[in-house]
CSV table of C-alpha atoms and ligand atoms in Angstrom, one decimal:
chain,number,residue,atom,x,y,z
K,1,MET,CA,-5.6,24.1,15.3
K,2,ARG,CA,-2.5,22.7,13.6
K,3,SER,CA,-4.5,21.7,10.5
K,4,ALA,CA,-6.2,25.1,10.4
K,5,ILE,CA,-2.7,26.8,10.4
K,6,LEU,CA,-1.6,24.4,7.6
K,7,GLU,CA,-4.7,25.3,5.6
K,8,VAL,CA,-3.8,29.0,5.9
K,9,LEU,CA,-0.3,28.3,4.7
K,10,LYS,CA,-1.5,26.1,1.8
K,11,HIS,CA,-4.1,28.7,0.8
K,12,ASN,CA,-1.3,31.3,0.5
K,13,SER,CA,0.6,28.9,-1.8
K,14,GLY,CA,4.2,29.6,-0.9
K,15,GLN,CA,3.7,33.3,0.1
K,16,TYR,CA,4.6,34.5,3.5
K,17,VAL,CA,1.8,35.0,6.1
K,18,SER,CA,2.7,36.9,9.2
K,19,GLY,CA,2.3,35.2,12.6
K,20,GLU,CA,0.1,38.2,13.6
K,21,ASP,CA,-2.3,37.6,10.7
K,22,ILE,CA,-2.5,33.8,11.5
K,23,SER,CA,-3.1,34.5,15.2
K,24,HIS,CA,-5.8,37.2,14.3
K,25,THR,CA,-7.6,35.0,11.7
K,26,LEU,CA,-7.6,31.9,13.9
K,27,LYS,CA,-8.0,33.7,17.2
K,28,VAL,CA,-5.0,32.1,18.9
K,29,SER,CA,-1.9,33.5,20.5
K,30,ARG,CA,1.2,34.0,18.5
K,31,THR,CA,3.1,31.7,20.8
K,32,ALA,CA,0.5,29.0,20.0
K,33,VAL,CA,1.0,29.7,16.3
K,34,TRP,CA,4.8,29.3,16.7
K,35,LYS,CA,4.3,26.0,18.6
K,36,HIS,CA,2.0,24.6,15.9
K,37,ILE,CA,4.4,25.6,13.2
K,38,ARG,CA,7.2,23.8,15.0
K,39,GLY,CA,4.9,20.7,15.2
K,40,LEU,CA,4.2,21.0,11.4
K,41,LYS,CA,7.9,21.1,10.7
K,42,GLU,CA,8.3,17.9,12.8
K,43,ASP,CA,5.6,16.3,10.6
K,44,GLY,CA,7.9,17.0,7.6
K,45,TYR,CA,6.3,20.2,6.2
K,46,ASP,CA,9.0,22.5,4.9
K,47,ILE,CA,8.1,25.8,6.4
K,48,GLU,CA,10.3,28.9,6.1
K,49,ALA,CA,10.2,31.3,9.0
K,50,HIS,CA,11.2,34.9,8.5
K,51,PRO,CA,11.5,37.3,11.4
K,52,ARG,CA,9.6,40.1,9.7
K,53,LEU,CA,7.5,38.4,7.0
K,54,GLY,CA,6.2,35.4,8.9
K,55,TYR,CA,5.8,31.8,7.6
K,56,ALA,CA,5.7,30.3,4.1
K,57,LEU,CA,5.1,26.7,3.1
K,58,ARG,CA,7.9,25.7,0.7
K,59,HIS,CA,7.1,22.0,0.3
K,60,ASN,CA,4.4,19.7,1.4
K,61,THR,CA,5.4,16.9,3.7
K,62,ASP,CA,6.3,13.6,1.9
K,63,ARG,CA,5.1,11.6,4.9
K,64,LEU,CA,1.9,9.5,4.4
K,65,LEU,CA,0.0,11.5,7.1
K,66,PRO,CA,-3.7,10.7,7.4
K,67,ALA,CA,-4.8,14.3,6.7
K,68,GLU,CA,-2.8,14.3,3.5
K,69,ILE,CA,-4.2,10.9,2.4
K,70,LYS,CA,-7.7,12.0,3.2
K,71,ALA,CA,-7.3,15.2,1.2
K,72,GLN,CA,-6.6,13.2,-2.0
K,73,LEU,CA,-8.8,10.1,-1.3
K,74,THR,CA,-11.6,9.3,-3.7
K,75,SER,CA,-12.5,5.9,-2.2
K,76,ARG,CA,-15.5,6.0,0.2
K,77,ILE,CA,-15.1,2.9,2.2
K,78,LEU,CA,-11.4,2.2,2.1
K,79,GLY,CA,-9.5,4.7,4.2
K,80,ARG,CA,-12.4,6.1,6.1
K,81,GLU,CA,-10.3,5.3,9.2
K,82,ILE,CA,-6.5,5.6,8.9
K,83,HIS,CA,-3.9,4.7,11.4
K,84,TYR,CA,-0.4,6.1,10.8
K,85,PHE,CA,2.9,4.9,12.3
K,86,SER,CA,6.2,6.5,11.9
K,87,GLU,CA,7.6,3.0,12.7
K,88,THR,CA,5.9,-0.2,13.7
K,89,ASP,CA,6.8,-3.9,13.7
K,90,SER,CA,4.3,-4.8,11.0
K,91,THR,CA,1.2,-3.0,9.7
K,92,ASN,CA,-0.5,-6.4,9.4
K,93,ASN,CA,0.0,-6.9,13.1
K,94,GLU,CA,-1.5,-3.4,13.9
K,95,ALA,CA,-4.4,-4.1,11.5
K,96,LYS,CA,-5.1,-7.4,13.2
K,97,LYS,CA,-5.4,-5.8,16.6
K,98,LEU,CA,-7.7,-3.1,15.3
K,99,ALA,CA,-9.8,-5.7,13.4
K,100,ALA,CA,-10.1,-7.8,16.6
K,101,ASP,CA,-11.3,-4.7,18.4
K,102,GLY,CA,-14.0,-4.2,15.8
K,103,CYS,CA,-12.7,-1.5,13.6
K,104,PRO,CA,-14.8,-0.7,10.5
K,105,GLU,CA,-14.3,-2.3,7.2
K,106,GLY,CA,-11.9,-0.3,5.1
K,107,THR,CA,-9.7,0.7,8.0
K,108,VAL,CA,-6.2,1.4,6.7
K,109,VAL,CA,-2.8,1.1,8.6
K,110,VAL,CA,0.2,2.7,7.0
K,111,ALA,CA,3.8,3.1,8.3
K,112,GLU,CA,6.9,4.9,7.2
K,113,ALA,CA,9.0,1.9,8.3
K,114,GLN,CA,8.5,-1.6,9.6
K,115,VAL,CA,11.0,-3.2,11.8
K,116,SER,CA,9.6,-6.8,11.4
K,117,GLY,CA,7.8,-6.5,8.1
K,118,ARG,CA,6.4,-10.0,7.3
K,119,GLY,CA,6.3,-11.7,3.9
K,120,ARG,CA,4.7,-14.9,2.6
K,121,LEU,CA,6.1,-18.3,3.6
K,122,ALA,CA,7.4,-16.9,6.9
K,123,ARG,CA,9.9,-14.6,5.1
K,124,GLY,CA,10.7,-11.1,6.2
K,125,TRP,CA,9.9,-7.9,4.2
K,126,PHE,CA,12.5,-5.1,3.8
K,127,SER,CA,10.6,-1.9,4.7
K,128,PRO,CA,13.0,1.1,5.0
K,129,TYR,CA,11.8,4.5,6.3
K,130,GLY,CA,9.9,6.7,3.8
K,131,LYS,CA,10.9,4.8,0.7
K,132,GLY,CA,7.9,2.5,0.2
K,133,ILE,CA,4.3,2.0,1.0
K,134,TRP,CA,3.8,-0.4,3.8
K,135,LEU,CA,0.1,-0.7,4.0
K,136,SER,CA,-2.6,-3.0,5.4
K,137,VAL,CA,-6.4,-2.8,4.7
K,138,VAL,CA,-9.1,-4.5,6.8
K,139,LEU,CA,-11.9,-6.0,4.8
K,140,ARG,CA,-15.0,-7.9,6.1
K,141,PRO,CA,-16.2,-9.6,3.0
K,142,PRO,CA,-19.4,-11.7,3.0
K,143,PHE,CA,-17.5,-14.7,1.4
K,144,SER,CA,-16.9,-18.2,2.8
K,145,PRO,CA,-13.3,-18.7,4.1
K,146,MET,CA,-12.7,-21.0,1.1
K,147,GLU,CA,-12.9,-17.9,-1.1
K,148,ALA,CA,-10.4,-15.8,0.8
K,149,ALA,CA,-7.5,-16.5,-1.7
K,150,LYS,CA,-9.4,-14.6,-4.3
K,151,CYS,CA,-9.0,-11.4,-2.2
K,152,THR,CA,-5.3,-11.6,-2.9
K,153,LEU,CA,-5.8,-11.9,-6.6
K,154,MET,CA,-8.2,-8.9,-6.3
K,155,ALA,CA,-5.5,-6.9,-4.5
K,156,ALA,CA,-2.9,-7.8,-7.1
K,157,VAL,CA,-5.1,-6.5,-9.9
K,158,ALA,CA,-5.9,-3.3,-8.1
K,159,VAL,CA,-2.2,-2.5,-7.1
K,160,ASN,CA,-1.0,-3.4,-10.6
K,161,ARG,CA,-3.6,-1.1,-12.2
K,162,ALA,CA,-2.7,1.7,-9.8
K,163,ILE,CA,1.1,1.3,-10.4
K,164,ASN,CA,0.8,1.3,-14.2
K,165,ALA,CA,-1.6,4.3,-14.1
K,166,VAL,CA,0.6,6.4,-11.8
K,167,THR,CA,4.1,5.4,-13.0
K,168,GLY,CA,3.8,3.9,-16.4
K,169,ALA,CA,6.4,1.4,-15.3
K,170,GLY,CA,4.9,-1.6,-17.2
K,171,CYS,CA,4.5,-4.1,-14.4
K,172,GLY,CA,2.7,-7.4,-14.5
K,173,ILE,CA,1.4,-10.0,-12.0
K,174,LYS,CA,3.3,-13.2,-11.2
K,175,TRP,CA,1.0,-15.9,-9.7
K,176,PRO,CA,-0.4,-15.6,-7.2
K,177,ASN,CA,0.2,-12.1,-6.1
K,178,ASP,CA,3.7,-10.7,-6.7
K,179,ILE,CA,4.1,-7.7,-9.0
K,180,LEU,CA,7.2,-7.7,-11.1
K,181,CYS,CA,8.9,-5.1,-13.2
K,182,ASN,CA,11.6,-6.1,-15.7
K,183,GLY,CA,11.6,-9.6,-14.1
K,184,ARG,CA,12.2,-8.2,-10.5
K,185,LYS,CA,9.8,-7.9,-7.6
K,186,VAL,CA,8.3,-4.5,-6.7
K,187,VAL,CA,5.3,-5.5,-4.7
K,188,GLY,CA,4.4,-8.3,-2.3
K,189,ILE,CA,1.0,-9.0,-0.9
K,190,LEU,CA,0.3,-10.9,2.3
K,191,THR,CA,-3.3,-11.8,3.0
K,192,GLU,CA,-4.2,-12.9,6.5
K,193,MET,CA,-7.6,-14.0,7.7
K,194,SER,CA,-9.6,-14.6,10.9
K,195,ALA,CA,-12.6,-16.9,10.2
K,196,GLU,CA,-15.2,-19.3,11.7
K,197,MET,CA,-16.1,-22.5,9.9
K,198,ASP,CA,-18.5,-20.8,7.5
K,199,ALA,CA,-17.8,-17.1,7.7
K,200,ILE,CA,-14.9,-14.7,7.6
K,201,ASN,CA,-14.5,-12.3,10.5
K,202,HIS,CA,-12.0,-10.2,8.8
K,203,ILE,CA,-9.3,-10.3,6.1
K,204,ILE,CA,-6.1,-8.2,6.3
K,205,ILE,CA,-4.6,-7.4,2.9
K,206,GLY,CA,-1.0,-6.3,3.6
K,207,MET,CA,0.8,-4.7,0.7
K,208,GLY,CA,4.5,-3.9,0.5
K,209,ILE,CA,5.3,-1.6,-2.4
K,210,ASN,CA,9.0,-0.7,-3.2
K,211,VAL,CA,8.5,2.9,-4.3
K,212,ASN,CA,11.6,5.1,-4.1
K,213,ILE,CA,14.2,2.5,-2.9
K,214,GLU,CA,17.6,3.0,-4.6
K,215,PRO,CA,19.6,0.1,-5.9
K,216,PHE,CA,22.2,0.5,-3.1
K,217,ASP,CA,19.5,0.5,-0.4
K,218,PHE,CA,18.6,-3.2,-0.9
K,219,PRO,CA,20.3,-5.7,1.3
K,220,ALA,CA,22.6,-8.1,-0.6
K,221,GLU,CA,20.1,-11.0,-0.5
K,222,LEU,CA,17.6,-8.9,-2.4
K,223,ALA,CA,19.9,-7.1,-4.8
K,224,ALA,CA,19.4,-9.6,-7.7
K,225,THR,CA,15.7,-10.1,-7.4
K,226,ALA,CA,14.1,-6.9,-6.1
K,227,THR,CA,13.6,-3.5,-7.7
K,228,SER,CA,11.6,-0.3,-7.0
K,229,LEU,CA,9.2,1.8,-9.1
K,230,ALA,CA,11.8,4.6,-9.1
K,231,ILE,CA,14.4,2.3,-10.5
K,232,ALA,CA,12.0,0.8,-13.1
K,233,SER,CA,10.5,4.1,-14.2
K,234,GLY,CA,13.6,6.3,-13.9
K,235,HIS,CA,12.0,8.9,-11.7
K,236,GLN,CA,10.8,9.4,-8.1
K,237,VAL,CA,7.2,8.5,-7.6
K,238,SER,CA,4.7,10.3,-5.3
K,239,ARG,CA,3.9,7.8,-2.6
K,240,LEU,CA,0.8,9.8,-1.7
K,241,LYS,CA,-0.6,9.7,-5.2
K,242,LEU,CA,0.1,6.0,-5.5
K,243,LEU,CA,-1.4,5.1,-2.1
K,244,THR,CA,-4.6,7.0,-2.8
K,245,THR,CA,-4.8,5.4,-6.3
K,246,ILE,CA,-4.3,2.0,-4.8
K,247,LEU,CA,-7.2,2.5,-2.4
K,248,ALA,CA,-9.4,3.8,-5.1
K,249,GLU,CA,-8.6,0.8,-7.4
K,250,LEU,CA,-9.0,-1.7,-4.6
K,251,GLU,CA,-12.5,-0.3,-3.8
K,252,ASN,CA,-13.3,-0.3,-7.6
K,253,VAL,CA,-12.6,-4.1,-7.7
K,254,TYR,CA,-13.9,-5.0,-4.3
K,255,ILE,CA,-17.4,-3.5,-4.6
K,256,PRO,CA,-18.4,-5.4,-7.8
K,257,VAL,CA,-16.8,-8.6,-6.4
K,258,LYS,CA,-19.0,-8.3,-3.3
K,259,THR,CA,-22.2,-7.9,-5.3
K,260,SER,CA,-21.5,-10.1,-8.4
K,261,GLY,CA,-18.6,-12.4,-7.8
K,262,PHE,CA,-15.0,-12.8,-8.9
K,263,GLY,CA,-15.6,-13.1,-12.7
K,264,SER,CA,-14.5,-9.6,-13.6
K,265,VAL,CA,-11.4,-9.7,-11.5
K,266,LEU,CA,-10.3,-13.1,-12.9
K,267,GLU,CA,-10.4,-11.7,-16.4
K,268,ASP,CA,-8.4,-8.6,-15.4
K,269,TRP,CA,-5.9,-10.9,-13.5
K,270,LYS,CA,-5.4,-13.0,-16.6
K,271,SER,CA,-4.8,-10.0,-18.8
K,272,GLN,CA,-2.2,-8.6,-16.4
K,273,SER,CA,-0.5,-11.9,-15.8
K,274,ILE,CA,3.1,-12.5,-16.7
K,275,THR,CA,2.8,-16.2,-15.6
K,276,LEU,CA,0.3,-17.5,-18.1
K,277,GLY,CA,1.9,-19.1,-21.1
K,278,GLN,CA,5.3,-19.5,-19.4
K,279,LEU,CA,7.4,-22.5,-18.5
K,280,VAL,CA,7.4,-22.5,-14.7
K,281,ASP,CA,9.0,-24.4,-11.8
K,282,VAL,CA,6.7,-25.1,-8.9
K,283,ARG,CA,8.0,-25.8,-5.4
K,284,GLY,CA,5.0,-26.9,-3.4
K,285,PHE,CA,4.9,-28.1,0.3
K,286,ASP,CA,5.2,-31.8,-0.7
K,287,ARG,CA,6.3,-31.9,-4.4
K,288,SER,CA,8.1,-30.0,-7.1
K,289,PHE,CA,7.6,-30.1,-10.9
K,290,THR,CA,8.0,-28.1,-14.1
K,291,GLY,CA,5.3,-27.3,-16.7
K,292,VAL,CA,3.6,-24.6,-18.7
K,293,ALA,CA,1.1,-22.4,-16.8
K,294,ILE,CA,-2.0,-22.4,-19.0
K,295,ASN,CA,-4.7,-20.8,-16.9
K,296,ILE,CA,-6.1,-20.0,-13.5
K,297,ASP,CA,-9.5,-21.4,-12.4
K,298,VAL,CA,-12.4,-19.8,-10.5
K,299,ASP,CA,-10.7,-20.5,-7.2
K,300,GLY,CA,-7.5,-18.7,-8.3
K,301,ALA,CA,-5.6,-22.0,-8.6
K,302,LEU,CA,-2.9,-22.1,-11.3
K,303,LEU,CA,-3.3,-24.8,-13.9
K,304,ILE,CA,-0.1,-26.3,-15.2
K,305,GLU,CA,0.4,-28.7,-18.1
K,306,THR,CA,3.2,-31.1,-17.3
K,307,ALA,CA,4.6,-34.2,-19.1
K,308,GLN,CA,2.5,-36.2,-16.7
K,309,GLY,CA,-0.7,-34.3,-17.2
K,310,LEU,CA,-2.6,-31.3,-15.7
K,311,GLU,CA,-1.6,-30.1,-12.3
K,312,ARG,CA,-3.6,-27.7,-10.1
K,313,VAL,CA,-1.6,-25.5,-7.7
K,314,LEU,CA,-3.4,-23.5,-4.9
K,315,ALA,CA,-0.3,-22.5,-2.9
K,316,GLY,CA,3.4,-22.6,-3.2
K,317,ASP,CA,6.3,-20.9,-4.9
K,318,VAL,CA,6.3,-20.6,-8.7
K,319,SER,CA,9.3,-19.3,-10.6
K,320,ILE,CA,9.3,-18.3,-14.2
Z,401,LIG,C1,5.5,-11.3,0.1
Z,401,LIG,O1,6.2,-12.1,0.7
Z,401,LIG,O2,5.6,-11.2,-1.1
Z,401,LIG,C2,4.4,-10.5,0.8
Z,401,LIG,C3,5.0,-9.2,1.4
Z,401,LIG,C4,4.0,-8.4,2.1
Z,401,LIG,C5,4.6,-7.2,2.8
Z,401,LIG,C6,3.6,-6.2,3.4
Z,401,LIG,S1,4.3,-4.7,3.9
Z,401,LIG,C7,2.8,-4.3,4.7
Z,401,LIG,C8,2.3,-5.5,5.4
Z,401,LIG,N1,2.9,-5.7,6.7
Z,401,LIG,C9,3.6,-6.7,6.7
Z,401,LIG,O3,4.3,-7.1,7.8
Z,401,LIG,N2,3.7,-7.4,5.6
Z,401,LIG,C10,2.8,-6.7,4.6
């Protein structure tokens, strides 16, 4: 009923509709109408109530509510099931539980805030309320576990495409999966997997996108290295538009990858890379070195030309 009332308000595009008309059209009591309007306001819809004229929708909610996402979604598999949290510890943790319980491929978890957002290499992820997209997608790809790292490259290509299309901010991918704008990080991707020896049960692709975070919001330890799309583009960015574009782009890369392999993604990744051709410092688990990043191979490993010869890096921290 709440969504039917919302539809009536949206249909009247900002004009007042009387409680009596709503109650008559939808065959509910006026008290029920009033209760649902109160619920919609709690969901962030800006609804003006006038004692004689009724109700008018002034602004849509800016929360990432499943109904709003579904209304704009063009992807068919990604987002067919959406779980929304006003606050959670980590959307990856929520997605893991859903995946273990057998949720369908393409299930999406989104939160306004994360209190224990997780990053790569056991770091945290700053996830303030309503200012970013804290998102996890469950995939069940028919690949071997050895190929899982490529899903991260795929996600980076999709998110970077979506960001540049929606904001024009001019971002690029830093190996393996950070997205940078003006040399600062705007997106981090954390891919987690559950697998048997020869098959993947599920992959969770967790994406943290700094959308409308202001410079003064960042904690001191991130102030020099992080940025947001609003800072980089100079304007506020619609999280809803960006989220639905990310899901559409991720599906656009995932479906061909499933049927014909990673070749197409690899080429896109290279063309969006800001790492290739650069002098980089590599801090691996057991060794550190400097060299020029010259390519990535079919496994997504970074190839680095050093004074001692060619090095192949599959995991670790690379700074430009
Ligand atoms: C990185 O360290 O660069 C990866 C950061 C990934 C953050 C995202 S936010 C949504 C999802 N839930 C998490 O706890 N982490 C990922």
